[in-house]
Amino acid sequence: MPGDEEVRRLLAGCDETQRLAITTPATPLLVVAGAGSGKTRVLTRRIARRVLDGSAVAAHVLALTFTRRAAGELRARLRALGLADPVAAGTFHALALRELRNIAADRGDRPPVVLDSKTRLLAGLVPPARHDLLATIAAEIDWAKARRIAPEAYPAAATAAGRPSVAGRARVAELFAAYESEKRKRRVLDFDDLLTTLATRIEQDRDVASMQRWRFRHLFVDELQDVSPSQLRLLHAWLGGREDLCAVGDPHQAIYAWSGAEPGVLSSFAEHFPGASVVHLDANYRSSPQVVAVATAALHGPDAARRALVPTTRSDGSVPTITCFTSDADERAGVVAALRRTSRPGRRWSCSAVLARTNAQLAELRRSFDDAGIPSRTGAAGGLLARPEVRSVLARAHDRSNVAAFYALVDDLDLDLRAAGSGQAGTGSEADPEAREALESLAALAHEYRDEDPHPTL
């Protein structure tokens, strides 16, 4: 059979359950992949196996990811596995926008215009004295739309879900309705509208449905636990009752329920997709036995013991410790003390990492490190677009036409990074690792977007 040798190569180094997930002909298929179990390896190799053995065509593969970065990594891995033809890979929102643009172009219609700022539109609906609540109101609207909740149903749904009521639920519902009305007047869509608009077009227009389902015949979904009801609706629309679906997820890594995700889709997968098969990946290849033991103990789900991760690494690691503090200041002092305890001759400070939940906490920690004479750099300080070197690169493309500007931007980024790598002056990143990291992030984003959309704009 053509491709047999390539398939054997794909399976090299895979364990038994990984091989099963890669090779089983079963569809729909759910792969429940615990942390460190080789989720991305299985997903990419299943796609590659399907293409190489002829059971799928690369041009008709749709791979849905949660982030652009994940989409870029997936495409890069597929190229490394020998797939010459690219697959369609991207986030639900990015792919929905692309398809809506394509539909508009095919029919000579006005292309969709995406709202550039939800809070800016809301600012015109909220008194200036309450502008401190704009971000909270915008987040509530995002949650409601992801959950497919109409403005009039928001108060009851928000109460049932225990959502914050700082702005008043009835008032948020009023602003939600006004926000939707203002968008219609301006003829713009927000990101959630992209999903519902495309799903509606597929559901109600036979020609659109036929073209979309002809284009996307083999569907793959990463991080299924982070999919919202709006995204799930679009997934069903794309499938149209067909069964060629493989989804990967882990209920214990569901961290986006606050923004509207529906992690319960994993446990109800067979209800959404009748006849589904399930493969569990339980071997952890990433962490020491000590870390796996702590993680397993922290999982309080009803099946935590039954589906416990199995450590595979042979080397022991240090036992994680938990320390409680009475105040933020005491916590920062404790972190400084812990870093000093790990410091010794020959060990670089860069061997240590400090993670925090918010950028505000990172800023306070960095001040404490400065006071203690501990060198540090913050990889997530502020937004990417706030970085001066990023703004400088974008400014160079400001006066050029859209498509030309985007490709010029990518070329500029590549040149800047090569100059930084060779120590040449010009970007400032050669002496500032944070600047280089920001440029690398922007370059990766630009390359991923260029791969995803053949007609990019800036």
Short mmCIF file of C-alpha atoms in Angstrom, two decimals:
data_model
loop_
_atom_site.label_atom_id
_atom_site.label_comp_id
_atom_site.label_asym_id
_atom_site.label_seq_id
_atom_site.Cartn_x
_atom_site.Cartn_y
_atom_site.Cartn_z
CA MET A 1 0.00 0.00 0.00
CA PRO A 2 1.45 3.45 -0.93
CA GLY A 3 2.71 5.32 2.09
CA ASP A 4 3.32 2.26 4.28
CA GLU A 5 6.96 3.16 4.84
CA GLU A 6 6.06 6.77 5.64
CA VAL A 7 3.42 5.62 8.13
CA ARG A 8 5.91 3.33 9.86
CA ARG A 9 8.24 6.30 10.15
CA LEU A 10 5.46 8.36 11.71
CA LEU A 11 4.87 5.70 14.37
CA ALA A 12 8.53 5.40 15.37
CA GLY A 13 8.98 6.34 19.02
CA CYS A 14 5.25 6.31 19.80
CA ASP A 15 3.81 4.27 22.64
CA GLU A 16 0.93 1.83 22.22
CA THR A 17 -1.92 4.24 22.94
CA GLN A 18 -0.34 6.96 20.81
CA ARG A 19 -0.10 4.48 17.92
CA LEU A 20 -3.76 3.57 18.40
CA ALA A 21 -4.82 7.23 18.33
CA ILE A 22 -2.76 7.83 15.18
CA THR A 23 -3.82 4.74 13.23
CA THR A 24 -7.39 3.88 14.23
CA PRO A 25 -9.82 4.36 11.33
CA ALA A 26 -12.58 5.21 13.82
CA THR A 27 -14.45 8.48 13.35
CA PRO A 28 -15.65 10.53 15.08
CA LEU A 29 -12.67 10.15 17.41
CA LEU A 30 -11.94 11.83 20.73
CA VAL A 31 -8.41 11.65 22.09
CA VAL A 32 -8.36 12.52 25.80
CA ALA A 33 -4.76 13.56 26.27
CA GLY A 34 -3.39 14.27 29.73
CA ALA A 35 -0.65 16.83 30.30
CA GLY A 36 2.66 15.82 28.74
CA SER A 37 1.18 12.79 26.99
CA GLY A 38 2.17 13.77 23.45
CA LYS A 39 -1.06 15.48 22.37
CA THR A 40 0.47 17.58 19.59
CA ARG A 41 2.57 14.67 18.37
CA VAL A 42 -0.54 12.50 18.07
CA LEU A 43 -2.65 15.17 16.39
CA THR A 44 -0.05 16.10 13.78
CA ARG A 45 0.90 12.49 13.08
CA ARG A 46 -2.72 11.46 12.71
CA ILE A 47 -3.20 14.20 10.11
CA ALA A 48 0.04 13.18 8.38
CA ARG A 49 -0.92 9.50 8.47
CA ARG A 50 -4.33 10.22 6.92
CA VAL A 51 -2.75 12.22 4.11
CA LEU A 52 0.13 9.83 3.47
CA ASP A 53 -2.04 6.70 3.33
CA GLY A 54 -4.56 8.42 1.06
CA SER A 55 -7.53 8.42 3.45
CA ALA A 56 -7.48 12.24 3.50
CA VAL A 57 -6.41 14.99 1.10
CA ALA A 58 -4.31 17.82 2.52
CA ALA A 59 -6.27 20.47 0.60
CA HIS A 60 -9.47 19.30 2.31
CA VAL A 61 -8.10 19.13 5.88
CA LEU A 62 -9.31 21.70 8.41
CA ALA A 63 -7.32 21.85 11.66
CA LEU A 64 -8.84 24.13 14.30
CA THR A 65 -6.57 25.39 17.07
CA PHE A 66 -7.07 27.71 20.02
CA THR A 67 -4.25 30.13 19.16
CA ARG A 68 -2.43 31.33 16.06
CA ARG A 69 0.80 30.13 17.59
CA ALA A 70 -0.57 26.60 17.91
CA ALA A 71 -1.70 26.75 14.27
CA GLY A 72 1.77 27.82 13.18
CA GLU A 73 3.38 25.04 15.20
CA LEU A 74 0.99 22.49 13.70
CA ARG A 75 1.80 23.59 10.15
CA ALA A 76 5.54 23.53 10.86
CA ARG A 77 5.33 20.01 12.31
CA LEU A 78 3.35 18.76 9.34
CA ARG A 79 5.97 20.14 6.96
CA ALA A 80 8.67 18.42 9.00
CA LEU A 81 6.71 15.16 8.75
CA GLY A 82 6.83 15.30 4.97
CA LEU A 83 3.53 16.90 3.97
CA ALA A 84 4.30 18.91 0.86
CA ASP A 85 0.81 20.38 0.52
CA PRO A 86 -0.42 22.77 3.24
CA VAL A 87 -3.56 22.17 5.26
CA ALA A 88 -5.99 24.84 6.45
CA ALA A 89 -5.02 25.47 10.06
CA GLY A 90 -6.01 28.32 12.33
CA THR A 91 -8.30 29.53 15.06
CA PHE A 92 -12.07 29.39 14.72
CA HIS A 93 -12.23 33.19 14.48
CA ALA A 94 -9.43 33.61 11.94
CA LEU A 95 -10.78 30.89 9.67
CA ALA A 96 -14.34 32.19 9.98
CA LEU A 97 -13.17 35.66 8.92
CA ARG A 98 -11.25 34.22 5.98
CA GLU A 99 -14.22 32.18 4.79
CA LEU A 100 -16.62 35.13 5.13
CA ARG A 101 -14.23 37.23 3.04
CA ASN A 102 -14.06 34.48 0.43
CA ILE A 103 -17.85 34.17 0.31
CA ALA A 104 -18.20 37.94 -0.10
CA ALA A 105 -15.58 38.00 -2.87
CA ASP A 106 -17.26 35.13 -4.74
CA ARG A 107 -20.62 36.92 -4.67
CA GLY A 108 -19.40 40.47 -5.16
CA ASP A 109 -20.70 41.45 -1.73
CA ARG A 110 -19.24 43.89 0.77
CA PRO A 111 -16.54 42.08 2.79
CA PRO A 112 -17.03 41.87 6.56
CA VAL A 113 -15.68 44.80 8.56
CA VAL A 114 -14.41 43.80 12.00
CA LEU A 115 -14.88 46.11 14.97
CA ASP A 116 -11.45 47.30 16.08
CA SER A 117 -12.31 47.90 19.74
CA LYS A 118 -15.28 46.73 21.76
CA THR A 119 -14.44 49.04 24.68
CA ARG A 120 -14.16 52.06 22.37
CA LEU A 121 -17.68 51.46 21.06
CA LEU A 122 -18.97 50.88 24.59
CA ALA A 123 -17.32 54.11 25.74
CA GLY A 124 -19.90 56.01 23.70
CA LEU A 125 -22.71 54.21 25.52
CA VAL A 126 -21.41 54.52 29.08
CA PRO A 127 -21.09 57.76 31.09
CA PRO A 128 -17.43 58.85 31.51
CA ALA A 129 -17.72 58.40 35.27
CA ARG A 130 -18.24 54.66 34.70
CA HIS A 131 -15.50 54.11 32.12
CA ASP A 132 -13.55 52.16 34.72
CA LEU A 133 -16.11 49.39 34.15
CA LEU A 134 -15.70 49.19 30.36
CA ALA A 135 -13.38 46.18 30.45
CA THR A 136 -15.72 44.32 32.82
CA ILE A 137 -18.76 45.06 30.65
CA ALA A 138 -16.91 44.02 27.50
CA ALA A 139 -15.85 40.75 29.16
CA GLU A 140 -19.46 40.01 30.12
CA ILE A 141 -20.64 40.62 26.57
CA ASP A 142 -17.88 38.34 25.29
CA TRP A 143 -18.96 35.62 27.73
CA ALA A 144 -22.63 35.93 26.80
CA LYS A 145 -21.99 35.82 23.06
CA ALA A 146 -19.63 32.85 23.39
CA ARG A 147 -22.41 31.08 25.32
CA ARG A 148 -25.02 32.14 22.72
CA ILE A 149 -26.94 34.15 25.32
CA ALA A 150 -29.11 37.03 24.07
CA PRO A 151 -29.11 40.40 25.89
CA GLU A 152 -32.55 39.85 27.40
CA ALA A 153 -31.46 36.46 28.79
CA TYR A 154 -28.20 37.76 30.23
CA PRO A 155 -29.34 38.68 33.81
CA ALA A 156 -30.75 35.23 34.58
CA ALA A 157 -27.88 33.39 32.88
CA ALA A 158 -25.24 35.52 34.62
CA THR A 159 -26.87 34.95 38.00
CA ALA A 160 -27.02 31.20 37.43
CA ALA A 161 -23.36 31.14 36.39
CA GLY A 162 -22.20 33.32 39.31
CA ARG A 163 -20.80 36.01 37.02
CA PRO A 164 -19.52 39.26 38.58
CA SER A 165 -22.21 41.90 39.06
CA VAL A 166 -20.01 44.97 39.60
CA ALA A 167 -21.74 46.88 36.81
CA GLY A 168 -25.22 45.53 37.62
CA ARG A 169 -26.62 42.69 35.56
CA ALA A 170 -29.69 44.56 34.33
CA ARG A 171 -27.49 47.47 33.27
CA VAL A 172 -25.07 45.14 31.46
CA ALA A 173 -28.03 43.63 29.60
CA GLU A 174 -29.14 47.12 28.51
CA LEU A 175 -25.64 48.01 27.34
CA PHE A 176 -25.34 44.64 25.61
CA ALA A 177 -28.50 45.37 23.60
CA ALA A 178 -27.34 48.92 22.82
CA TYR A 179 -23.95 47.59 21.76
CA GLU A 180 -25.54 45.13 19.32
CA SER A 181 -27.77 47.89 17.92
CA GLU A 182 -24.82 50.25 17.42
CA LYS A 183 -22.86 47.53 15.60
CA ARG A 184 -25.75 47.00 13.21
CA LYS A 185 -25.90 50.74 12.50
CA ARG A 186 -22.18 50.82 11.75
CA ARG A 187 -22.38 47.55 9.75
CA VAL A 188 -19.48 46.01 11.65
CA LEU A 189 -18.96 42.60 13.26
CA ASP A 190 -17.13 41.69 16.43
CA PHE A 191 -15.11 38.49 16.75
CA ASP A 192 -18.01 36.46 18.11
CA ASP A 193 -20.20 37.62 15.22
CA LEU A 194 -17.73 36.00 12.81
CA LEU A 195 -18.62 32.59 14.22
CA THR A 196 -22.38 33.07 14.30
CA THR A 197 -22.50 34.77 10.90
CA LEU A 198 -20.62 31.98 9.13
CA ALA A 199 -22.57 29.27 10.97
CA THR A 200 -25.84 30.93 9.96
CA ARG A 201 -24.73 31.22 6.33
CA ILE A 202 -23.84 27.52 6.22
CA GLU A 203 -27.09 26.51 7.95
CA GLN A 204 -29.36 28.66 5.76
CA ASP A 205 -27.65 28.86 2.36
CA ARG A 206 -27.32 25.58 0.46
CA ASP A 207 -24.66 26.93 -1.90
CA VAL A 208 -22.50 28.17 0.97
CA ALA A 209 -22.96 24.89 2.83
CA SER A 210 -22.05 22.86 -0.23
CA MET A 211 -18.88 24.85 -0.90
CA GLN A 212 -17.77 24.89 2.75
CA ARG A 213 -18.33 21.16 3.19
CA TRP A 214 -16.63 20.37 -0.11
CA ARG A 215 -13.65 22.46 0.97
CA PHE A 216 -13.43 21.05 4.52
CA ARG A 217 -13.91 17.26 4.53
CA HIS A 218 -11.52 16.09 7.26
CA LEU A 219 -11.83 18.06 10.51
CA PHE A 220 -9.40 18.09 13.43
CA VAL A 221 -9.86 20.10 16.64
CA ASP A 222 -7.17 20.84 19.21
CA GLU A 223 -7.95 21.77 22.85
CA LEU A 224 -11.60 20.77 22.59
CA GLN A 225 -12.12 21.60 26.27
CA ASP A 226 -11.67 25.31 25.40
CA VAL A 227 -14.34 25.37 22.67
CA SER A 228 -17.35 27.60 23.32
CA PRO A 229 -20.97 26.87 22.33
CA SER A 230 -20.62 29.37 19.46
CA GLN A 231 -17.55 27.55 18.18
CA LEU A 232 -19.25 24.18 18.63
CA ARG A 233 -22.18 25.40 16.54
CA LEU A 234 -19.80 26.35 13.72
CA LEU A 235 -18.06 22.98 14.00
CA HIS A 236 -21.41 21.21 13.60
CA ALA A 237 -22.24 23.44 10.63
CA TRP A 238 -18.97 22.57 8.92
CA LEU A 239 -19.50 18.85 9.54
CA GLY A 240 -23.09 18.84 8.36
CA GLY A 241 -23.76 15.45 9.94
CA ARG A 242 -20.60 13.84 8.55
CA GLU A 243 -18.34 11.81 10.84
CA ASP A 244 -14.80 12.68 9.69
CA LEU A 245 -13.76 14.38 12.92
CA CYS A 246 -10.87 13.93 15.35
CA ALA A 247 -10.77 16.07 18.48
CA VAL A 248 -8.12 16.26 21.19
CA GLY A 249 -8.66 17.60 24.69
CA ASP A 250 -8.18 17.21 28.43
CA PRO A 251 -10.90 18.08 30.98
CA HIS A 252 -8.21 18.82 33.56
CA GLN A 253 -6.74 21.58 31.39
CA ALA A 254 -10.00 23.48 30.93
CA ILE A 255 -9.09 27.02 32.00
CA TYR A 256 -11.37 29.15 29.81
CA ALA A 257 -14.81 28.42 31.24
CA TRP A 258 -14.81 31.98 32.65
CA SER A 259 -14.74 33.33 29.07
CA GLY A 260 -17.50 31.09 27.76
CA ALA A 261 -15.81 27.76 26.99
CA GLU A 262 -17.80 24.54 27.48
CA PRO A 263 -15.43 21.88 28.88
CA GLY A 264 -18.42 19.57 29.35
CA VAL A 265 -18.30 18.85 25.61
CA LEU A 266 -15.62 16.26 26.38
CA SER A 267 -17.86 14.21 28.65
CA SER A 268 -20.81 14.63 26.27
CA PHE A 269 -18.81 14.06 23.08
CA ALA A 270 -20.81 10.98 22.11
CA GLU A 271 -24.05 12.97 22.47
CA HIS A 272 -22.78 15.62 20.08
CA PHE A 273 -21.17 13.11 17.73
CA PRO A 274 -22.98 9.73 17.89
CA GLY A 275 -20.91 6.61 17.40
CA ALA A 276 -17.73 8.29 18.61
CA SER A 277 -14.71 6.32 19.81
CA VAL A 278 -12.42 7.49 22.63
CA VAL A 279 -8.69 6.91 23.15
CA HIS A 280 -7.01 7.93 26.42
CA LEU A 281 -3.38 9.07 26.57
CA ASP A 282 -2.33 8.77 30.21
CA ALA A 283 1.48 8.54 30.07
CA ASN A 284 3.25 11.75 31.08
CA TYR A 285 6.58 12.26 29.31
CA ARG A 286 7.17 15.82 30.48
CA SER A 287 7.41 15.86 34.26
CA SER A 288 9.19 14.11 37.09
CA PRO A 289 7.28 11.53 39.16
CA GLN A 290 7.11 14.05 42.00
CA VAL A 291 5.41 16.68 39.86
CA VAL A 292 3.00 14.11 38.39
CA ALA A 293 2.09 12.93 41.90
CA VAL A 294 1.28 16.48 43.04
CA ALA A 295 -0.75 17.16 39.89
CA THR A 296 -2.72 13.94 40.32
CA ALA A 297 -3.46 14.77 43.95
CA ALA A 298 -4.69 18.22 42.92
CA LEU A 299 -7.25 16.84 40.47
CA HIS A 300 -10.58 16.65 42.29
CA GLY A 301 -12.72 15.42 39.40
CA PRO A 302 -14.82 12.27 39.88
CA ASP A 303 -12.51 10.25 37.61
CA ALA A 304 -9.20 11.69 38.85
CA ALA A 305 -8.06 8.45 40.45
CA ARG A 306 -9.25 6.25 37.59
CA ARG A 307 -7.56 8.37 34.91
CA ALA A 308 -4.44 9.34 36.86
CA LEU A 309 -1.39 10.32 34.84
CA VAL A 310 1.41 7.77 34.74
CA PRO A 311 4.95 9.20 34.95
CA THR A 312 7.36 7.69 32.46
CA THR A 313 10.56 9.59 33.22
CA ARG A 314 13.13 7.53 35.12
CA SER A 315 14.88 10.45 36.79
CA ASP A 316 13.64 11.79 40.08
CA GLY A 317 13.07 15.48 40.66
CA SER A 318 12.68 17.73 43.64
CA VAL A 319 9.45 17.51 45.61
CA PRO A 320 7.23 20.57 44.98
CA THR A 321 6.48 22.63 48.07
CA ILE A 322 3.60 24.96 48.87
CA THR A 323 4.20 28.00 51.08
CA CYS A 324 1.46 30.34 52.29
CA PHE A 325 1.99 34.02 53.14
CA THR A 326 -0.15 36.51 55.00
CA SER A 327 0.34 39.43 52.59
CA ASP A 328 1.53 40.27 49.09
CA ALA A 329 4.62 41.95 50.51
CA ASP A 330 5.50 38.85 52.54
CA GLU A 331 4.99 36.72 49.44
CA ARG A 332 7.39 38.86 47.41
CA ALA A 333 9.95 38.70 50.20
CA GLY A 334 9.53 34.93 50.29
CA VAL A 335 10.18 34.67 46.56
CA VAL A 336 13.34 36.77 46.91
CA ALA A 337 14.52 34.54 49.76
CA ALA A 338 13.81 31.39 47.73
CA LEU A 339 15.81 32.74 44.79
CA ARG A 340 18.73 33.56 47.07
CA ARG A 341 18.66 30.01 48.44
CA THR A 342 19.04 28.60 44.94
CA SER A 343 21.87 30.99 44.07
CA ARG A 344 25.36 29.55 44.09
CA PRO A 345 28.65 30.05 42.23
CA GLY A 346 28.39 28.95 38.61
CA ARG A 347 24.58 29.03 38.55
CA ARG A 348 23.11 31.80 36.44
CA TRP A 349 20.10 33.76 37.64
CA SER A 350 18.47 32.93 34.29
CA CYS A 351 18.21 29.30 35.44
CA SER A 352 15.34 30.39 37.71
CA ALA A 353 11.85 31.37 36.59
CA VAL A 354 9.04 33.08 38.49
CA LEU A 355 5.48 32.74 37.22
CA ALA A 356 2.63 35.04 38.26
CA ARG A 357 -1.06 35.22 37.47
CA THR A 358 -1.16 38.86 36.34
CA ASN A 359 1.17 41.45 34.80
CA ALA A 360 0.53 43.68 37.83
CA GLN A 361 1.99 41.00 40.11
CA LEU A 362 5.00 40.66 37.81
CA ALA A 363 5.65 44.40 38.01
CA GLU A 364 5.65 44.31 41.82
CA LEU A 365 7.91 41.25 41.85
CA ARG A 366 10.36 42.91 39.51
CA ARG A 367 10.60 45.93 41.79
CA SER A 368 11.38 43.59 44.67
CA PHE A 369 14.08 41.88 42.60
CA ASP A 370 15.61 45.26 41.70
CA ASP A 371 15.68 46.26 45.37
CA ALA A 372 17.36 42.95 46.23
CA GLY A 373 19.93 43.26 43.44
CA ILE A 374 18.57 40.23 41.56
CA PRO A 375 18.70 40.72 37.76
CA SER A 376 15.46 39.86 35.98
CA ARG A 377 13.54 40.31 32.77
CA THR A 378 9.81 40.05 32.26
CA GLY A 379 8.79 38.28 29.10
CA ALA A 380 5.11 39.18 29.44
CA ALA A 381 5.42 42.78 30.62
CA GLY A 382 2.72 44.77 28.85
CA GLY A 383 1.16 44.09 25.48
CA LEU A 384 3.24 43.22 22.45
CA LEU A 385 2.11 46.36 20.62
CA ALA A 386 3.29 48.52 23.52
CA ARG A 387 6.92 47.53 22.94
CA PRO A 388 8.85 50.41 21.28
CA GLU A 389 10.72 48.13 18.87
CA VAL A 390 7.43 46.59 17.72
CA ARG A 391 5.85 50.02 17.22
CA SER A 392 8.91 51.08 15.24
CA VAL A 393 8.56 48.15 12.83
CA LEU A 394 4.84 48.80 12.36
CA ALA A 395 5.47 52.50 11.74
CA ARG A 396 7.68 51.68 8.77
CA ALA A 397 4.73 50.05 7.02
CA HIS A 398 2.23 52.79 7.88
CA ASP A 399 2.24 54.65 4.55
CA ARG A 400 2.27 51.63 2.26
CA SER A 401 -0.67 49.81 0.65
CA ASN A 402 -2.22 47.04 2.72
CA VAL A 403 -0.87 43.83 1.16
CA ALA A 404 2.49 45.38 0.28
CA ALA A 405 2.75 46.72 3.81
CA PHE A 406 2.20 43.32 5.33
CA TYR A 407 4.84 41.55 3.25
CA ALA A 408 7.24 44.45 3.80
CA LEU A 409 6.61 44.11 7.53
CA VAL A 410 7.56 40.43 7.46
CA ASP A 411 10.72 41.20 5.49
CA ASP A 412 11.64 44.02 7.89
CA LEU A 413 11.21 41.73 10.88
CA ASP A 414 13.39 39.04 9.35
CA LEU A 415 16.10 41.60 8.57
CA ASP A 416 15.94 43.07 12.07
CA LEU A 417 16.27 39.67 13.70
CA ARG A 418 19.19 38.70 11.47
CA ALA A 419 20.88 42.00 12.31
CA ALA A 420 20.30 41.43 16.01
CA GLY A 421 21.69 37.93 15.76
CA SER A 422 24.86 39.20 14.10
CA GLY A 423 25.29 42.02 16.60
CA GLN A 424 24.59 44.80 14.10
CA ALA A 425 23.00 47.97 15.37
CA GLY A 426 19.62 49.24 14.23
CA THR A 427 16.88 47.59 16.25
CA GLY A 428 18.21 47.84 19.78
CA SER A 429 17.39 44.18 20.25
CA GLU A 430 21.01 43.09 20.01
CA ALA A 431 21.58 44.47 23.53
CA ASP A 432 18.11 43.84 24.96
CA PRO A 433 16.88 40.24 25.17
CA GLU A 434 13.34 41.43 25.92
CA ALA A 435 13.34 43.51 22.72
CA ARG A 436 14.53 40.53 20.71
CA GLU A 437 11.86 38.34 22.29
CA ALA A 438 9.19 40.89 21.34
CA LEU A 439 10.42 41.03 17.74
CA GLU A 440 10.55 37.24 17.55
CA SER A 441 6.95 37.06 18.80
CA LEU A 442 5.83 39.61 16.22
CA ALA A 443 7.73 37.80 13.46
CA ALA A 444 6.16 34.46 14.41
CA LEU A 445 2.70 36.05 14.43
CA ALA A 446 3.32 37.66 11.04
CA HIS A 447 4.54 34.42 9.45
CA GLU A 448 1.58 32.47 10.89
CA TYR A 449 -0.89 35.05 9.61
CA ARG A 450 0.75 35.07 6.18
CA ASP A 451 0.51 31.27 6.02
CA GLU A 452 -3.12 31.39 7.09
CA ASP A 453 -4.36 34.16 4.78
CA PRO A 454 -2.94 34.57 1.26
CA HIS A 455 -4.30 38.15 1.11
CA PRO A 456 -3.24 39.65 4.45
CA THR A 457 -3.80 43.24 5.51
CA LEU A 458 -2.02 45.38 8.03
#
